[in-house]
PDB file of C-alpha atoms in Angstrom:
ATOM      1  CA  MET A  14     240.844 137.100-110.957  1.00  0.00           C
ATOM      2  CA  LEU A  15     237.856 135.526-112.709  1.00  0.00           C
ATOM      3  CA  VAL A  16     235.286 136.072-109.967  1.00  0.00           C
ATOM      4  CA  GLY A  17     232.351 138.053-111.303  1.00  0.00           C
ATOM      5  CA  ILE A  18     232.829 136.856-114.879  1.00  0.00           C
ATOM      6  CA  HIS A  19     229.823 135.619-116.791  1.00  0.00           C
ATOM      7  CA  PHE A  20     229.425 134.238-120.269  1.00  0.00           C
ATOM      8  CA  GLU A  21     226.685 134.742-122.819  1.00  0.00           C
ATOM      9  CA  SER A  22     225.945 133.409-126.276  1.00  0.00           C
ATOM     10  CA  GLU A  23     222.945 133.388-128.569  1.00  0.00           C
ATOM     11  CA  ARG A  24     221.121 130.711-126.557  1.00  0.00           C
ATOM     12  CA  LEU A  25     223.030 130.424-123.276  1.00  0.00           C
ATOM     13  CA  ILE A  26     224.012 132.479-120.261  1.00  0.00           C
ATOM     14  CA  THR A  27     225.959 131.642-117.121  1.00  0.00           C
ATOM     15  CA  LYS A  28     224.983 132.726-113.637  1.00  0.00           C
ATOM     16  CA  PRO A  29     226.052 131.837-110.109  1.00  0.00           C
ATOM     17  CA  LEU A  30     224.253 128.849-108.634  1.00  0.00           C
ATOM     18  CA  SER A  31     221.644 129.405-105.912  1.00  0.00           C
ATOM     19  CA  THR A  32     219.832 127.170-103.454  1.00  0.00           C
ATOM     20  CA  ALA A  33     216.880 127.224-105.870  1.00  0.00           C
ATOM     21  CA  ASP A  34     219.087 125.158-108.225  1.00  0.00           C
ATOM     22  CA  THR A  35     219.535 122.261-105.775  1.00  0.00           C
ATOM     23  CA  GLY A  36     216.878 120.011-107.343  1.00  0.00           C
ATOM     24  CA  SER A  37     218.002 120.676-110.919  1.00  0.00           C
ATOM     25  CA  LEU A  38     221.661 120.095-110.033  1.00  0.00           C
ATOM     26  CA  PHE A  39     220.825 116.821-108.341  1.00  0.00           C
ATOM     27  CA  GLN A  40     218.763 115.710-111.345  1.00  0.00           C
ATOM     28  CA  ILE A  41     221.660 116.465-113.712  1.00  0.00           C
ATOM     29  CA  TYR A  42     224.487 115.089-111.567  1.00  0.00           C
ATOM     30  CA  SER A  43     222.765 111.999-110.136  1.00  0.00           C
ATOM     31  CA  ASP A  44     222.292 110.436-113.582  1.00  0.00           C
ATOM     32  CA  SER A  45     225.042 107.811-113.454  1.00  0.00           C
ATOM     33  CA  GLU A  46     224.939 107.199-117.217  1.00  0.00           C
ATOM     34  CA  ALA A  47     225.427 110.896-117.991  1.00  0.00           C
ATOM     35  CA  MET A  48     228.061 111.345-115.293  1.00  0.00           C
ATOM     36  CA  LYS A  49     230.254 108.420-116.365  1.00  0.00           C
ATOM     37  CA  TYR A  50     232.172 111.022-118.368  1.00  0.00           C
ATOM     38  CA  ARG A  51     232.775 113.200-115.303  1.00  0.00           C
ATOM     39  CA  GLY A  52     235.918 112.583-113.282  1.00  0.00           C
ATOM     40  CA  SER A  53     234.237 112.688-109.880  1.00  0.00           C
ATOM     41  CA  GLY A  54     231.245 110.496-110.681  1.00  0.00           C
ATOM     42  CA  SER A  55     227.578 111.038-109.953  1.00  0.00           C
ATOM     43  CA  MET A  56     225.845 112.533-106.921  1.00  0.00           C
ATOM     44  CA  ASN A  57     224.201 110.156-104.472  1.00  0.00           C
ATOM     45  CA  VAL A  58     222.205 112.421-102.144  1.00  0.00           C
ATOM     46  CA  MET A  59     220.617 115.866-102.399  1.00  0.00           C
ATOM     47  CA  GLU A  60     223.223 117.172 -99.944  1.00  0.00           C
ATOM     48  CA  ASP A  61     225.843 116.692-102.713  1.00  0.00           C
ATOM     49  CA  ALA A  62     224.037 119.298-104.830  1.00  0.00           C
ATOM     50  CA  HIS A  63     223.798 121.649-101.877  1.00  0.00           C
ATOM     51  CA  THR A  64     227.553 121.255-101.271  1.00  0.00           C
ATOM     52  CA  MET A  65     228.266 122.027-104.951  1.00  0.00           C
ATOM     53  CA  ILE A  66     226.341 125.287-104.556  1.00  0.00           C
ATOM     54  CA  LEU A  67     228.156 126.223-101.348  1.00  0.00           C
ATOM     55  CA  ASP A  68     231.539 125.404-102.911  1.00  0.00           C
ATOM     56  CA  GLN A  69     231.017 127.211-106.219  1.00  0.00           C
ATOM     57  CA  PHE A  70     233.951 129.512-105.477  1.00  0.00           C
ATOM     58  CA  VAL A  71     236.908 128.019-103.604  1.00  0.00           C
ATOM     59  CA  ILE A  72     240.539 129.070-103.137  1.00  0.00           C
ATOM     60  CA  ARG A  73     243.039 126.481-101.858  1.00  0.00           C
ATOM     61  CA  ASN A  74     246.824 126.829-102.034  1.00  0.00           C
ATOM     62  CA  GLN A  75     246.703 129.569-104.702  1.00  0.00           C
ATOM     63  CA  ILE A  76     244.348 127.450-106.855  1.00  0.00           C
ATOM     64  CA  SER A  77     240.967 129.084-107.452  1.00  0.00           C
ATOM     65  CA  LYS A  78     237.870 127.296-108.725  1.00  0.00           C
ATOM     66  CA  LEU A  79     234.711 128.968-109.923  1.00  0.00           C
ATOM     67  CA  ARG A  80     231.611 126.993-110.928  1.00  0.00           C
ATOM     68  CA  LEU A  81     228.742 128.706-112.763  1.00  0.00           C
ATOM     69  CA  GLY A  82     225.363 127.445-113.850  1.00  0.00           C
ATOM     70  CA  ILE A  83     224.766 127.188-117.595  1.00  0.00           C
ATOM     71  CA  ARG A  84     221.219 128.258-118.447  1.00  0.00           C
ATOM     72  CA  VAL A  85     219.049 128.524-121.516  1.00  0.00           C
ATOM     73  CA  LYS A  86     218.566 132.285-121.902  1.00  0.00           C
ATOM     74  CA  SER A  87     214.951 132.154-123.039  1.00  0.00           C
ATOM     75  CA  THR A  88     213.736 130.018-120.102  1.00  0.00           C
ATOM     76  CA  ASN A  89     216.446 130.423-117.421  1.00  0.00           C
ATOM     77  CA  GLN A  90     216.480 126.584-117.230  1.00  0.00           C
ATOM     78  CA  LEU A  91     219.641 125.202-115.642  1.00  0.00           C
ATOM     79  CA  ILE A  92     221.081 122.647-118.095  1.00  0.00           C
ATOM     80  CA  GLY A  93     224.583 122.161-116.680  1.00  0.00           C
ATOM     81  CA  THR A  94     227.585 123.803-115.110  1.00  0.00           C
ATOM     82  CA  LEU A  95     230.989 125.018-116.125  1.00  0.00           C
ATOM     83  CA  LEU A  96     234.099 125.073-114.008  1.00  0.00           C
ATOM     84  CA  LEU A  97     236.998 127.492-114.335  1.00  0.00           C
ATOM     85  CA  THR A  98     240.230 126.738-112.478  1.00  0.00           C
ATOM     86  CA  TRP A  99     243.316 128.896-112.332  1.00  0.00           C
ATOM     87  CA  ASP A 100     246.580 129.045-110.436  1.00  0.00           C
ATOM     88  CA  ASP A 101     247.591 132.483-109.181  1.00  0.00           C
ATOM     89  CA  ASN A 102     251.168 131.646-110.223  1.00  0.00           C
ATOM     90  CA  PHE A 103     250.082 131.217-113.865  1.00  0.00           C
ATOM     91  CA  ILE A 104     247.557 133.987-114.380  1.00  0.00           C
ATOM     92  CA  SER A 105     247.468 133.652-118.177  1.00  0.00           C
ATOM     93  CA  THR A 106     246.310 130.003-118.027  1.00  0.00           C
ATOM     94  CA  CYS A 107     242.829 128.751-117.228  1.00  0.00           C
ATOM     95  CA  GLU A 108     241.499 125.204-117.034  1.00  0.00           C
ATOM     96  CA  ILE A 109     237.891 124.720-118.088  1.00  0.00           C
ATOM     97  CA  GLY A 110     235.313 121.983-117.820  1.00  0.00           C
ATOM     98  CA  PHE A 111     231.592 121.666-118.378  1.00  0.00           C
ATOM     99  CA  SER A 112     228.848 119.115-117.849  1.00  0.00           C
ATOM    100  CA  PHE A 113     225.298 118.967-119.164  1.00  0.00           C
ATOM    101  CA  GLY A 114     222.232 116.981-118.261  1.00  0.00           C
ATOM    102  CA  LYS A 115     221.739 114.085-120.682  1.00  0.00           C
ATOM    103  CA  SER A 116     218.561 115.588-122.137  1.00  0.00           C
ATOM    104  CA  TYR A 117     220.677 118.521-123.388  1.00  0.00           C
ATOM    105  CA  TRP A 118     223.265 116.442-125.246  1.00  0.00           C
ATOM    106  CA  ASN A 119     223.562 116.634-129.058  1.00  0.00           C
ATOM    107  CA  LYS A 120     222.000 120.090-129.267  1.00  0.00           C
ATOM    108  CA  GLY A 121     225.205 122.074-129.858  1.00  0.00           C
ATOM    109  CA  PHE A 122     225.403 123.388-126.284  1.00  0.00           C
ATOM    110  CA  GLY A 123     228.907 121.983-125.705  1.00  0.00           C
ATOM    111  CA  MET A 124     230.426 123.799-128.675  1.00  0.00           C
ATOM    112  CA  GLU A 125     228.443 126.950-127.900  1.00  0.00           C
ATOM    113  CA  THR A 126     229.684 126.889-124.293  1.00  0.00           C
ATOM    114  CA  LEU A 127     233.284 126.350-125.360  1.00  0.00           C
ATOM    115  CA  GLU A 128     233.125 129.171-127.911  1.00  0.00           C
ATOM    116  CA  MET A 129     231.561 131.689-125.514  1.00  0.00           C
ATOM    117  CA  MET A 130     234.119 130.869-122.798  1.00  0.00           C
ATOM    118  CA  GLU A 131     237.103 130.987-125.115  1.00  0.00           C
ATOM    119  CA  LYS A 132     236.087 134.291-126.663  1.00  0.00           C
ATOM    120  CA  LYS A 133     235.473 136.050-123.351  1.00  0.00           C
ATOM    121  CA  LEU A 134     238.504 134.609-121.542  1.00  0.00           C
ATOM    122  CA  HIS A 135     240.858 135.750-124.294  1.00  0.00           C
ATOM    123  CA  ALA A 136     239.211 139.149-124.695  1.00  0.00           C
ATOM    124  CA  THR A 137     238.635 140.311-121.144  1.00  0.00           C
ATOM    125  CA  LYS A 138     240.878 138.375-118.795  1.00  0.00           C
ATOM    126  CA  ASN A 139     244.156 138.144-120.738  1.00  0.00           C
ATOM    127  CA  ILE A 140     244.034 134.368-120.752  1.00  0.00           C
ATOM    128  CA  THR A 141     246.426 133.104-123.422  1.00  0.00           C
ATOM    129  CA  GLN A 142     246.200 129.375-122.695  1.00  0.00           C
ATOM    130  CA  ILE A 143     243.098 127.259-122.043  1.00  0.00           C
ATOM    131  CA  ASN A 144     243.386 123.661-120.854  1.00  0.00           C
ATOM    132  CA  ALA A 145     240.626 121.057-120.596  1.00  0.00           C
ATOM    133  CA  TRP A 146     240.539 117.436-119.436  1.00  0.00           C
ATOM    134  CA  CYS A 147     238.291 114.991-121.225  1.00  0.00           C
ATOM    135  CA  ILE A 148     237.713 111.302-120.503  1.00  0.00           C
ATOM    136  CA  LYS A 149     238.799 109.378-123.611  1.00  0.00           C
ATOM    137  CA  ASP A 150     235.477 107.509-123.893  1.00  0.00           C
ATOM    138  CA  ASN A 151     233.588 110.809-124.127  1.00  0.00           C
ATOM    139  CA  LEU A 152     233.714 110.857-127.923  1.00  0.00           C
ATOM    140  CA  ALA A 153     231.300 113.783-128.273  1.00  0.00           C
ATOM    141  CA  SER A 154     233.452 116.050-126.101  1.00  0.00           C
ATOM    142  CA  VAL A 155     236.655 114.890-127.789  1.00  0.00           C
ATOM    143  CA  LYS A 156     235.084 115.889-131.105  1.00  0.00           C
ATOM    144  CA  ILE A 157     234.080 119.309-129.721  1.00  0.00           C
ATOM    145  CA  PHE A 158     237.609 120.117-128.541  1.00  0.00           C
ATOM    146  CA  GLU A 159     239.185 118.908-131.773  1.00  0.00           C
ATOM    147  CA  LYS A 160     236.691 120.855-133.914  1.00  0.00           C
ATOM    148  CA  ALA A 161     237.420 123.979-131.842  1.00  0.00           C
ATOM    149  CA  GLY A 162     241.135 123.681-132.618  1.00  0.00           C
ATOM    150  CA  PHE A 163     242.361 122.341-129.284  1.00  0.00           C
ATOM    151  CA  SER A 164     245.422 120.077-129.351  1.00  0.00           C
ATOM    152  CA  LYS A 165     245.870 116.847-127.383  1.00  0.00           C
ATOM    153  CA  MET A 166     248.828 117.161-125.044  1.00  0.00           C
ATOM    154  CA  GLU A 167     250.979 114.273-123.883  1.00  0.00           C
ATOM    155  CA  GLN A 168     250.310 113.502-120.227  1.00  0.00           C
ATOM    156  CA  SER A 169     250.535 110.571-117.822  1.00  0.00           C
ATOM    157  CA  GLU A 170     248.730 112.029-114.812  1.00  0.00           C
ATOM    158  CA  TYR A 171     245.297 110.696-115.878  1.00  0.00           C
ATOM    159  CA  PRO A 172     245.771 107.787-118.329  1.00  0.00           C
ATOM    160  CA  ASN A 173     242.037 107.489-119.116  1.00  0.00           C
ATOM    161  CA  SER A 174     241.781 111.152-120.106  1.00  0.00           C
ATOM    162  CA  TYR A 175     243.049 113.518-122.730  1.00  0.00           C
ATOM    163  CA  LEU A 176     244.469 116.926-121.860  1.00  0.00           C
ATOM    164  CA  PHE A 177     243.471 119.468-124.486  1.00  0.00           C
ATOM    165  CA  ASN A 178     245.188 122.807-124.891  1.00  0.00           C
ATOM    166  CA  LYS A 179     244.680 125.921-126.964  1.00  0.00           C
TER     167      LYS A 179
END
């Protein structure tokens, strides 16, 4: 359903990941301080980055996951990734997530990414509900979702995280 989608804003663009991104992905995802806010933790070996590239589109049990690279348009620099997850049984709902390298924090890229995804998902893919998980200690991301009008949903599946919905 969402395969082939890309997102674009004033400063950012998404593209599929390639083997040329292996080093940049490892640099971003091996930073344990930056990745403490990511549910699956940091990468330990370069092979982890290679696996992320190979698994950027996966379908298991009617659940599809698509990961795209987030790049600065003017330089094509990979600064993070976004993940879209959807269940074929609930085609109007999409779960989103994004991660950035620490050197790209506090530059407005999180809000810009959220806005460009939300706008395109609603406009072109008939998505009426967007969900996002956020570790409670990730105050910057909590602020982004709240500022964008997402609501915190009650949940007990992941007690250290918030589930946001819009």
